[in-house]
Amino acid sequence: MVNNLYGKNLNGGFTLIEIIIVVGLLAIIAGFGLFLSMDSYRGYVFHAEQNLAISVLQKARSQAIVNIDQQPHGVYLDLAGKQYIIFEGPTHTSFPSTNIPVPFISSSISHSGMGGANEVLFNQLDASVSVVPSALHLSDSASHNSDINFNNEGQINY
């Protein structure tokens, strides 16, 4: 052991135990931060999907109110293609050039509802809904759930 004039140890450093304890504490803090950030990310993705669904429905509703092409407008929920389809006309058909596909943000969020046909149709000028689906229900593997409801006047509640 080498000492200087004041009797201090010049070969001082950290012991293996001290290093292991510090590394362990850093690993625990990093794990906790990763857990919180993943939960925040899932919440962000869920709310982004909810906002997208609301925006698509509002776009179809506004197109019906403005009476674009003198047709009713609606939204079809294409679960196989993982997309919303904004359509015009009395019912959804697969390939018209007027269809606007909007892909889901995340495939981990389940979509259900909108009646048996998976579509909602807003009538011309007043955007009323002749066949009222119960709701569009969104949920994910975490505890996020949301219902986007429709009434017969075409009002979208979320």
N, C-alpha and C. Protein backbone atom coordinates (compact mmCIF):
# COMPACT_ATOMS: atom_id res chain seq x y z
N MET A 1 0.85 -1.16 0.00
CA MET A 1 0.00 0.00 0.00
C MET A 1 0.89 1.22 0.00
N VAL A 2 0.60 2.16 -0.90
CA VAL A 2 1.40 3.37 -1.03
C VAL A 2 0.65 4.50 -0.35
N ASN A 3 1.35 5.21 0.55
CA ASN A 3 0.75 6.33 1.25
C ASN A 3 1.45 7.61 0.83
N ASN A 4 0.71 8.70 0.82
CA ASN A 4 1.34 9.99 0.58
C ASN A 4 1.75 10.60 1.91
N LEU A 5 2.15 11.86 1.90
CA LEU A 5 2.64 12.52 3.11
C LEU A 5 1.59 12.61 4.21
N TYR A 6 0.33 12.60 3.84
CA TYR A 6 -0.74 12.78 4.82
C TYR A 6 -1.32 11.46 5.29
N GLY A 7 -0.82 10.35 4.87
CA GLY A 7 -1.29 9.05 5.30
C GLY A 7 -2.49 8.54 4.54
N LYS A 8 -2.79 9.14 3.38
CA LYS A 8 -3.94 8.68 2.58
C LYS A 8 -3.50 7.57 1.65
N ASN A 9 -4.39 6.66 1.37
CA ASN A 9 -4.12 5.55 0.48
C ASN A 9 -4.22 6.05 -0.97
N LEU A 10 -3.16 5.92 -1.75
CA LEU A 10 -3.16 6.39 -3.13
C LEU A 10 -3.75 5.35 -4.08
N ASN A 11 -3.91 4.11 -3.65
CA ASN A 11 -4.48 3.06 -4.49
C ASN A 11 -5.97 2.88 -4.21
N GLY A 12 -6.60 3.93 -3.75
CA GLY A 12 -8.02 3.84 -3.40
C GLY A 12 -8.88 3.65 -4.64
N GLY A 13 -10.07 3.10 -4.47
CA GLY A 13 -11.00 2.87 -5.56
C GLY A 13 -12.27 2.26 -5.00
N PHE A 14 -13.10 1.80 -5.89
CA PHE A 14 -14.35 1.18 -5.46
C PHE A 14 -14.14 -0.32 -5.31
N THR A 15 -14.81 -0.88 -4.35
CA THR A 15 -14.75 -2.33 -4.17
C THR A 15 -15.75 -2.99 -5.11
N LEU A 16 -15.58 -4.26 -5.32
CA LEU A 16 -16.49 -5.01 -6.20
C LEU A 16 -17.92 -4.96 -5.67
N ILE A 17 -18.10 -5.02 -4.38
CA ILE A 17 -19.45 -4.96 -3.77
C ILE A 17 -20.11 -3.62 -4.09
N GLU A 18 -19.37 -2.54 -3.97
CA GLU A 18 -19.94 -1.22 -4.26
C GLU A 18 -20.37 -1.11 -5.72
N ILE A 19 -19.56 -1.62 -6.62
CA ILE A 19 -19.90 -1.57 -8.04
C ILE A 19 -21.14 -2.41 -8.34
N ILE A 20 -21.23 -3.60 -7.75
CA ILE A 20 -22.40 -4.47 -7.97
C ILE A 20 -23.67 -3.81 -7.46
N ILE A 21 -23.59 -3.17 -6.30
CA ILE A 21 -24.78 -2.50 -5.73
C ILE A 21 -25.23 -1.36 -6.63
N VAL A 22 -24.31 -0.54 -7.13
CA VAL A 22 -24.66 0.59 -7.98
C VAL A 22 -25.25 0.10 -9.30
N VAL A 23 -24.65 -0.92 -9.90
CA VAL A 23 -25.17 -1.45 -11.16
C VAL A 23 -26.56 -2.05 -10.95
N GLY A 24 -26.76 -2.74 -9.83
CA GLY A 24 -28.09 -3.30 -9.52
C GLY A 24 -29.14 -2.22 -9.36
N LEU A 25 -28.81 -1.14 -8.66
CA LEU A 25 -29.76 -0.04 -8.50
C LEU A 25 -30.09 0.62 -9.84
N LEU A 26 -29.08 0.80 -10.67
CA LEU A 26 -29.33 1.38 -12.00
C LEU A 26 -30.22 0.47 -12.84
N ALA A 27 -30.03 -0.84 -12.75
CA ALA A 27 -30.86 -1.78 -13.50
C ALA A 27 -32.31 -1.72 -13.02
N ILE A 28 -32.53 -1.61 -11.72
CA ILE A 28 -33.90 -1.51 -11.19
C ILE A 28 -34.56 -0.23 -11.66
N ILE A 29 -33.85 0.89 -11.62
CA ILE A 29 -34.41 2.17 -12.06
C ILE A 29 -34.71 2.13 -13.55
N ALA A 30 -33.82 1.56 -14.36
CA ALA A 30 -34.05 1.47 -15.80
C ALA A 30 -35.24 0.57 -16.11
N GLY A 31 -35.38 -0.53 -15.41
CA GLY A 31 -36.52 -1.43 -15.62
C GLY A 31 -37.84 -0.76 -15.29
N PHE A 32 -37.86 -0.01 -14.21
CA PHE A 32 -39.07 0.71 -13.82
C PHE A 32 -39.42 1.77 -14.87
N GLY A 33 -38.42 2.49 -15.36
CA GLY A 33 -38.65 3.50 -16.40
C GLY A 33 -39.15 2.88 -17.68
N LEU A 34 -38.61 1.73 -18.06
CA LEU A 34 -39.06 1.05 -19.28
C LEU A 34 -40.51 0.60 -19.14
N PHE A 35 -40.88 0.09 -17.96
CA PHE A 35 -42.26 -0.33 -17.72
C PHE A 35 -43.22 0.85 -17.88
N LEU A 36 -42.86 1.99 -17.30
CA LEU A 36 -43.73 3.17 -17.38
C LEU A 36 -43.81 3.70 -18.80
N SER A 37 -42.70 3.69 -19.52
CA SER A 37 -42.73 4.22 -20.88
C SER A 37 -43.53 3.33 -21.82
N MET A 38 -43.49 2.01 -21.64
CA MET A 38 -44.28 1.12 -22.48
C MET A 38 -45.78 1.32 -22.23
N ASP A 39 -46.16 1.52 -20.97
CA ASP A 39 -47.57 1.76 -20.65
C ASP A 39 -48.02 3.10 -21.25
N SER A 40 -47.16 4.09 -21.20
CA SER A 40 -47.50 5.38 -21.80
C SER A 40 -47.64 5.25 -23.31
N TYR A 41 -46.77 4.46 -23.92
CA TYR A 41 -46.84 4.26 -25.37
C TYR A 41 -48.13 3.56 -25.76
N ARG A 42 -48.53 2.52 -25.02
CA ARG A 42 -49.78 1.83 -25.33
C ARG A 42 -50.97 2.77 -25.19
N GLY A 43 -50.96 3.61 -24.17
CA GLY A 43 -52.03 4.59 -24.00
C GLY A 43 -52.07 5.60 -25.13
N TYR A 44 -50.89 6.04 -25.57
CA TYR A 44 -50.81 6.98 -26.68
C TYR A 44 -51.37 6.35 -27.95
N VAL A 45 -50.98 5.12 -28.25
CA VAL A 45 -51.44 4.45 -29.47
C VAL A 45 -52.95 4.25 -29.41
N PHE A 46 -53.47 3.86 -28.24
CA PHE A 46 -54.92 3.65 -28.12
C PHE A 46 -55.68 4.95 -28.37
N HIS A 47 -55.24 6.04 -27.77
CA HIS A 47 -55.94 7.31 -27.95
C HIS A 47 -55.79 7.84 -29.38
N ALA A 48 -54.67 7.54 -30.02
CA ALA A 48 -54.52 7.92 -31.42
C ALA A 48 -55.51 7.15 -32.30
N GLU A 49 -55.71 5.86 -32.01
CA GLU A 49 -56.68 5.06 -32.78
C GLU A 49 -58.10 5.57 -32.54
N GLN A 50 -58.40 5.91 -31.29
CA GLN A 50 -59.73 6.46 -30.97
C GLN A 50 -59.95 7.77 -31.73
N ASN A 51 -58.97 8.65 -31.73
CA ASN A 51 -59.10 9.93 -32.44
C ASN A 51 -59.23 9.72 -33.95
N LEU A 52 -58.52 8.72 -34.49
CA LEU A 52 -58.64 8.42 -35.91
C LEU A 52 -60.05 7.95 -36.25
N ALA A 53 -60.61 7.06 -35.44
CA ALA A 53 -61.96 6.55 -35.69
C ALA A 53 -62.98 7.69 -35.64
N ILE A 54 -62.85 8.57 -34.67
CA ILE A 54 -63.77 9.71 -34.55
C ILE A 54 -63.63 10.63 -35.76
N SER A 55 -62.40 10.88 -36.19
CA SER A 55 -62.16 11.75 -37.34
C SER A 55 -62.76 11.18 -38.62
N VAL A 56 -62.61 9.87 -38.81
CA VAL A 56 -63.16 9.22 -40.01
C VAL A 56 -64.69 9.33 -39.99
N LEU A 57 -65.30 9.08 -38.85
CA LEU A 57 -66.76 9.18 -38.75
C LEU A 57 -67.23 10.61 -38.98
N GLN A 58 -66.52 11.58 -38.42
CA GLN A 58 -66.90 12.98 -38.61
C GLN A 58 -66.73 13.42 -40.06
N LYS A 59 -65.71 12.90 -40.73
CA LYS A 59 -65.51 13.24 -42.16
C LYS A 59 -66.68 12.71 -42.99
N ALA A 60 -67.07 11.46 -42.77
CA ALA A 60 -68.20 10.90 -43.52
C ALA A 60 -69.48 11.68 -43.21
N ARG A 61 -69.67 12.03 -41.96
CA ARG A 61 -70.86 12.79 -41.57
C ARG A 61 -70.88 14.16 -42.24
N SER A 62 -69.74 14.84 -42.25
CA SER A 62 -69.70 16.17 -42.87
C SER A 62 -69.89 16.09 -44.39
N GLN A 63 -69.39 15.02 -45.02
CA GLN A 63 -69.61 14.86 -46.46
C GLN A 63 -71.10 14.64 -46.76
N ALA A 64 -71.79 13.95 -45.87
CA ALA A 64 -73.23 13.75 -46.06
C ALA A 64 -73.99 15.06 -45.86
N ILE A 65 -73.58 15.85 -44.89
CA ILE A 65 -74.25 17.13 -44.64
C ILE A 65 -74.06 18.08 -45.82
N VAL A 66 -72.85 18.12 -46.37
CA VAL A 66 -72.55 18.99 -47.50
C VAL A 66 -73.19 18.46 -48.78
N ASN A 67 -73.61 17.20 -48.77
CA ASN A 67 -74.30 16.56 -49.88
C ASN A 67 -73.39 16.40 -51.10
N ILE A 68 -72.18 15.95 -50.86
CA ILE A 68 -71.22 15.73 -51.94
C ILE A 68 -71.74 14.63 -52.85
N ASP A 69 -71.78 14.91 -54.15
CA ASP A 69 -72.28 13.99 -55.18
C ASP A 69 -73.73 13.57 -54.95
N GLN A 70 -74.49 14.34 -54.19
CA GLN A 70 -75.89 14.06 -53.90
C GLN A 70 -76.11 12.61 -53.45
N GLN A 71 -75.22 12.14 -52.57
CA GLN A 71 -75.26 10.77 -52.06
C GLN A 71 -75.11 10.77 -50.54
N PRO A 72 -75.70 9.78 -49.89
CA PRO A 72 -75.36 9.60 -48.48
C PRO A 72 -73.92 9.09 -48.36
N HIS A 73 -73.30 9.28 -47.23
CA HIS A 73 -71.93 8.84 -47.00
C HIS A 73 -71.87 8.01 -45.73
N GLY A 74 -70.92 7.11 -45.67
CA GLY A 74 -70.81 6.26 -44.50
C GLY A 74 -69.40 5.77 -44.28
N VAL A 75 -69.26 4.98 -43.22
CA VAL A 75 -67.98 4.37 -42.87
C VAL A 75 -68.20 2.88 -42.72
N TYR A 76 -67.34 2.12 -43.40
CA TYR A 76 -67.36 0.67 -43.31
C TYR A 76 -66.13 0.23 -42.53
N LEU A 77 -66.32 -0.67 -41.59
CA LEU A 77 -65.23 -1.20 -40.77
C LEU A 77 -64.75 -2.50 -41.40
N ASP A 78 -63.62 -2.44 -42.09
CA ASP A 78 -63.05 -3.60 -42.78
C ASP A 78 -62.06 -4.27 -41.83
N LEU A 79 -62.53 -5.26 -41.08
CA LEU A 79 -61.68 -5.93 -40.09
C LEU A 79 -60.61 -6.79 -40.75
N ALA A 80 -60.92 -7.39 -41.89
CA ALA A 80 -59.93 -8.24 -42.57
C ALA A 80 -58.79 -7.39 -43.13
N GLY A 81 -59.12 -6.25 -43.70
CA GLY A 81 -58.11 -5.36 -44.26
C GLY A 81 -57.52 -4.40 -43.25
N LYS A 82 -58.02 -4.44 -42.02
CA LYS A 82 -57.57 -3.56 -40.94
C LYS A 82 -57.61 -2.09 -41.36
N GLN A 83 -58.82 -1.66 -41.77
CA GLN A 83 -58.97 -0.29 -42.20
C GLN A 83 -60.42 0.18 -42.08
N TYR A 84 -60.56 1.49 -42.01
CA TYR A 84 -61.87 2.13 -42.14
C TYR A 84 -62.00 2.51 -43.60
N ILE A 85 -63.21 2.42 -44.14
CA ILE A 85 -63.43 2.85 -45.53
C ILE A 85 -64.57 3.85 -45.53
N ILE A 86 -64.27 5.07 -45.96
CA ILE A 86 -65.30 6.09 -46.14
C ILE A 86 -65.88 5.88 -47.53
N PHE A 87 -67.19 5.69 -47.61
CA PHE A 87 -67.82 5.41 -48.89
C PHE A 87 -68.98 6.36 -49.12
N GLU A 88 -69.42 6.42 -50.37
CA GLU A 88 -70.62 7.18 -50.69
C GLU A 88 -71.60 6.26 -51.40
N GLY A 89 -72.86 6.53 -51.20
CA GLY A 89 -73.91 5.69 -51.77
C GLY A 89 -74.69 5.02 -50.66
N PRO A 90 -75.73 4.29 -51.01
CA PRO A 90 -76.60 3.71 -50.00
C PRO A 90 -75.99 2.55 -49.22
N THR A 91 -74.93 1.94 -49.76
CA THR A 91 -74.27 0.85 -49.04
C THR A 91 -72.83 0.75 -49.51
N HIS A 92 -72.01 0.09 -48.71
CA HIS A 92 -70.60 -0.07 -49.06
C HIS A 92 -70.43 -1.09 -50.17
N THR A 93 -69.68 -0.73 -51.20
CA THR A 93 -69.26 -1.68 -52.23
C THR A 93 -67.74 -1.66 -52.27
N SER A 94 -67.16 -2.74 -52.72
CA SER A 94 -65.73 -2.94 -52.52
C SER A 94 -64.79 -2.05 -53.30
N PHE A 95 -65.05 -1.75 -54.56
CA PHE A 95 -64.00 -1.14 -55.37
C PHE A 95 -64.32 0.19 -56.05
N PRO A 96 -65.31 0.97 -55.65
CA PRO A 96 -65.51 2.23 -56.36
C PRO A 96 -64.34 3.19 -56.10
N SER A 97 -64.13 4.08 -57.07
CA SER A 97 -63.03 5.03 -56.94
C SER A 97 -63.30 6.08 -55.87
N THR A 98 -64.54 6.18 -55.42
CA THR A 98 -64.88 7.17 -54.40
C THR A 98 -64.58 6.68 -52.99
N ASN A 99 -64.27 5.40 -52.81
CA ASN A 99 -63.93 4.89 -51.48
C ASN A 99 -62.61 5.49 -51.01
N ILE A 100 -62.56 5.85 -49.73
CA ILE A 100 -61.33 6.37 -49.13
C ILE A 100 -60.92 5.41 -48.02
N PRO A 101 -59.89 4.58 -48.25
CA PRO A 101 -59.43 3.68 -47.19
C PRO A 101 -58.52 4.42 -46.21
N VAL A 102 -58.73 4.17 -44.93
CA VAL A 102 -57.90 4.75 -43.87
C VAL A 102 -57.44 3.59 -43.00
N PRO A 103 -56.15 3.22 -43.04
CA PRO A 103 -55.68 2.07 -42.27
C PRO A 103 -55.70 2.32 -40.77
N PHE A 104 -55.92 1.23 -40.01
CA PHE A 104 -55.84 1.31 -38.56
C PHE A 104 -54.43 1.72 -38.16
N ILE A 105 -54.29 2.38 -37.04
CA ILE A 105 -52.97 2.75 -36.54
C ILE A 105 -52.26 1.54 -35.97
N SER A 106 -52.99 0.71 -35.24
CA SER A 106 -52.37 -0.45 -34.61
C SER A 106 -53.25 -1.68 -34.79
N SER A 107 -52.63 -2.79 -35.11
CA SER A 107 -53.40 -4.03 -35.23
C SER A 107 -53.64 -4.68 -33.88
N SER A 108 -53.04 -4.15 -32.81
CA SER A 108 -53.25 -4.74 -31.49
C SER A 108 -54.53 -4.23 -30.82
N ILE A 109 -55.20 -3.27 -31.44
CA ILE A 109 -56.45 -2.74 -30.90
C ILE A 109 -57.60 -3.42 -31.62
N SER A 110 -58.52 -4.01 -30.83
CA SER A 110 -59.65 -4.70 -31.46
C SER A 110 -60.80 -3.72 -31.67
N HIS A 111 -61.47 -3.89 -32.81
CA HIS A 111 -62.60 -3.07 -33.21
C HIS A 111 -63.82 -3.97 -33.29
N SER A 112 -64.94 -3.52 -32.75
CA SER A 112 -66.17 -4.29 -32.87
C SER A 112 -67.35 -3.34 -32.82
N GLY A 113 -68.49 -3.86 -33.21
CA GLY A 113 -69.71 -3.07 -33.16
C GLY A 113 -70.13 -2.57 -34.52
N MET A 114 -70.79 -1.44 -34.55
CA MET A 114 -71.36 -0.80 -35.73
C MET A 114 -72.40 -1.67 -36.41
N GLY A 115 -73.09 -2.48 -35.67
CA GLY A 115 -74.15 -3.30 -36.23
C GLY A 115 -73.60 -4.52 -36.94
N GLY A 116 -74.46 -5.34 -37.45
CA GLY A 116 -74.04 -6.57 -38.11
C GLY A 116 -73.29 -6.34 -39.41
N ALA A 117 -73.57 -5.22 -40.09
CA ALA A 117 -72.94 -4.96 -41.38
C ALA A 117 -71.60 -4.25 -41.24
N ASN A 118 -71.23 -3.90 -40.03
CA ASN A 118 -69.98 -3.17 -39.77
C ASN A 118 -69.92 -1.84 -40.52
N GLU A 119 -71.05 -1.19 -40.66
CA GLU A 119 -71.05 0.11 -41.32
C GLU A 119 -72.08 1.02 -40.70
N VAL A 120 -71.85 2.30 -40.85
CA VAL A 120 -72.82 3.31 -40.45
C VAL A 120 -72.99 4.23 -41.64
N LEU A 121 -74.24 4.60 -41.94
CA LEU A 121 -74.56 5.41 -43.11
C LEU A 121 -75.24 6.70 -42.66
N PHE A 122 -74.65 7.83 -43.05
CA PHE A 122 -75.22 9.14 -42.74
C PHE A 122 -76.00 9.63 -43.96
N ASN A 123 -77.28 9.96 -43.76
CA ASN A 123 -78.14 10.40 -44.86
C ASN A 123 -77.76 11.80 -45.33
N GLN A 124 -78.16 12.11 -46.55
CA GLN A 124 -77.85 13.40 -47.15
C GLN A 124 -78.46 14.55 -46.36
N LEU A 125 -77.77 15.67 -46.33
CA LEU A 125 -78.18 16.96 -45.80
C LEU A 125 -78.33 17.01 -44.28
N ASP A 126 -78.99 16.05 -43.66
CA ASP A 126 -79.17 16.13 -42.21
C ASP A 126 -78.27 15.16 -41.44
N ALA A 127 -77.59 14.27 -42.12
CA ALA A 127 -76.66 13.28 -41.53
C ALA A 127 -77.34 12.36 -40.54
N SER A 128 -78.65 12.21 -40.66
CA SER A 128 -79.34 11.27 -39.77
C SER A 128 -78.92 9.85 -40.13
N VAL A 129 -79.06 8.97 -39.17
CA VAL A 129 -78.69 7.57 -39.36
C VAL A 129 -79.97 6.76 -39.34
N SER A 130 -80.31 6.12 -40.46
CA SER A 130 -81.58 5.39 -40.53
C SER A 130 -81.52 4.08 -39.74
N VAL A 131 -80.44 3.36 -39.86
CA VAL A 131 -80.25 2.14 -39.06
C VAL A 131 -79.17 2.46 -38.05
N VAL A 132 -79.55 2.52 -36.80
CA VAL A 132 -78.60 2.95 -35.78
C VAL A 132 -77.81 1.75 -35.27
N PRO A 133 -76.51 1.71 -35.54
CA PRO A 133 -75.69 0.69 -34.89
C PRO A 133 -75.50 1.08 -33.43
N SER A 134 -75.22 0.12 -32.62
CA SER A 134 -75.07 0.41 -31.20
C SER A 134 -73.89 1.32 -30.93
N ALA A 135 -72.71 0.93 -31.37
CA ALA A 135 -71.51 1.71 -31.11
C ALA A 135 -70.34 1.07 -31.81
N LEU A 136 -69.28 1.82 -31.92
CA LEU A 136 -67.99 1.28 -32.32
C LEU A 136 -67.21 1.11 -31.03
N HIS A 137 -66.80 -0.10 -30.73
CA HIS A 137 -66.09 -0.39 -29.49
C HIS A 137 -64.62 -0.66 -29.81
N LEU A 138 -63.74 0.06 -29.12
CA LEU A 138 -62.30 -0.14 -29.26
C LEU A 138 -61.75 -0.65 -27.94
N SER A 139 -60.84 -1.62 -27.99
CA SER A 139 -60.19 -2.11 -26.77
C SER A 139 -58.82 -2.67 -27.13
N ASP A 140 -57.94 -2.70 -26.14
CA ASP A 140 -56.63 -3.30 -26.34
C ASP A 140 -56.34 -4.28 -25.21
N SER A 141 -55.15 -4.87 -25.26
CA SER A 141 -54.80 -5.89 -24.26
C SER A 141 -54.62 -5.30 -22.88
N ALA A 142 -54.33 -4.01 -22.79
CA ALA A 142 -54.25 -3.34 -21.49
C ALA A 142 -55.68 -3.00 -21.07
N SER A 143 -55.83 -2.08 -20.19
CA SER A 143 -57.16 -1.76 -19.67
C SER A 143 -57.83 -0.62 -20.41
N HIS A 144 -57.46 -0.37 -21.66
CA HIS A 144 -58.05 0.72 -22.43
C HIS A 144 -59.28 0.23 -23.18
N ASN A 145 -60.41 0.90 -22.97
CA ASN A 145 -61.67 0.61 -23.65
C ASN A 145 -62.35 1.92 -24.01
N SER A 146 -63.03 1.93 -25.14
CA SER A 146 -63.75 3.13 -25.53
C SER A 146 -64.94 2.76 -26.41
N ASP A 147 -66.05 3.43 -26.21
CA ASP A 147 -67.23 3.28 -27.06
C ASP A 147 -67.50 4.61 -27.76
N ILE A 148 -67.67 4.53 -29.06
CA ILE A 148 -68.06 5.70 -29.85
C ILE A 148 -69.50 5.43 -30.29
N ASN A 149 -70.44 6.15 -29.71
CA ASN A 149 -71.87 5.89 -29.91
C ASN A 149 -72.45 6.80 -30.98
N PHE A 150 -73.56 6.31 -31.60
CA PHE A 150 -74.29 7.08 -32.60
C PHE A 150 -75.75 7.13 -32.17
N ASN A 151 -76.41 8.23 -32.46
CA ASN A 151 -77.86 8.25 -32.27
C ASN A 151 -78.53 8.41 -33.63
N ASN A 152 -79.87 8.40 -33.67
CA ASN A 152 -80.57 8.43 -34.96
C ASN A 152 -80.43 9.77 -35.68
N GLU A 153 -79.98 10.80 -34.98
CA GLU A 153 -79.75 12.10 -35.62
C GLU A 153 -78.33 12.20 -36.19
N GLY A 154 -77.54 11.15 -36.06
CA GLY A 154 -76.20 11.14 -36.58
C GLY A 154 -75.16 11.75 -35.67
N GLN A 155 -75.55 12.06 -34.46
CA GLN A 155 -74.60 12.63 -33.51
C GLN A 155 -73.62 11.56 -33.07
N ILE A 156 -72.34 11.92 -33.02
CA ILE A 156 -71.27 11.01 -32.62
C ILE A 156 -70.85 11.38 -31.21
N ASN A 157 -71.03 10.44 -30.29
CA ASN A 157 -70.67 10.69 -28.87
C ASN A 157 -69.52 9.77 -28.49
N TYR A 158 -68.55 10.32 -27.82
CA TYR A 158 -67.39 9.55 -27.37
C TYR A 158 -66.95 10.00 -26.01
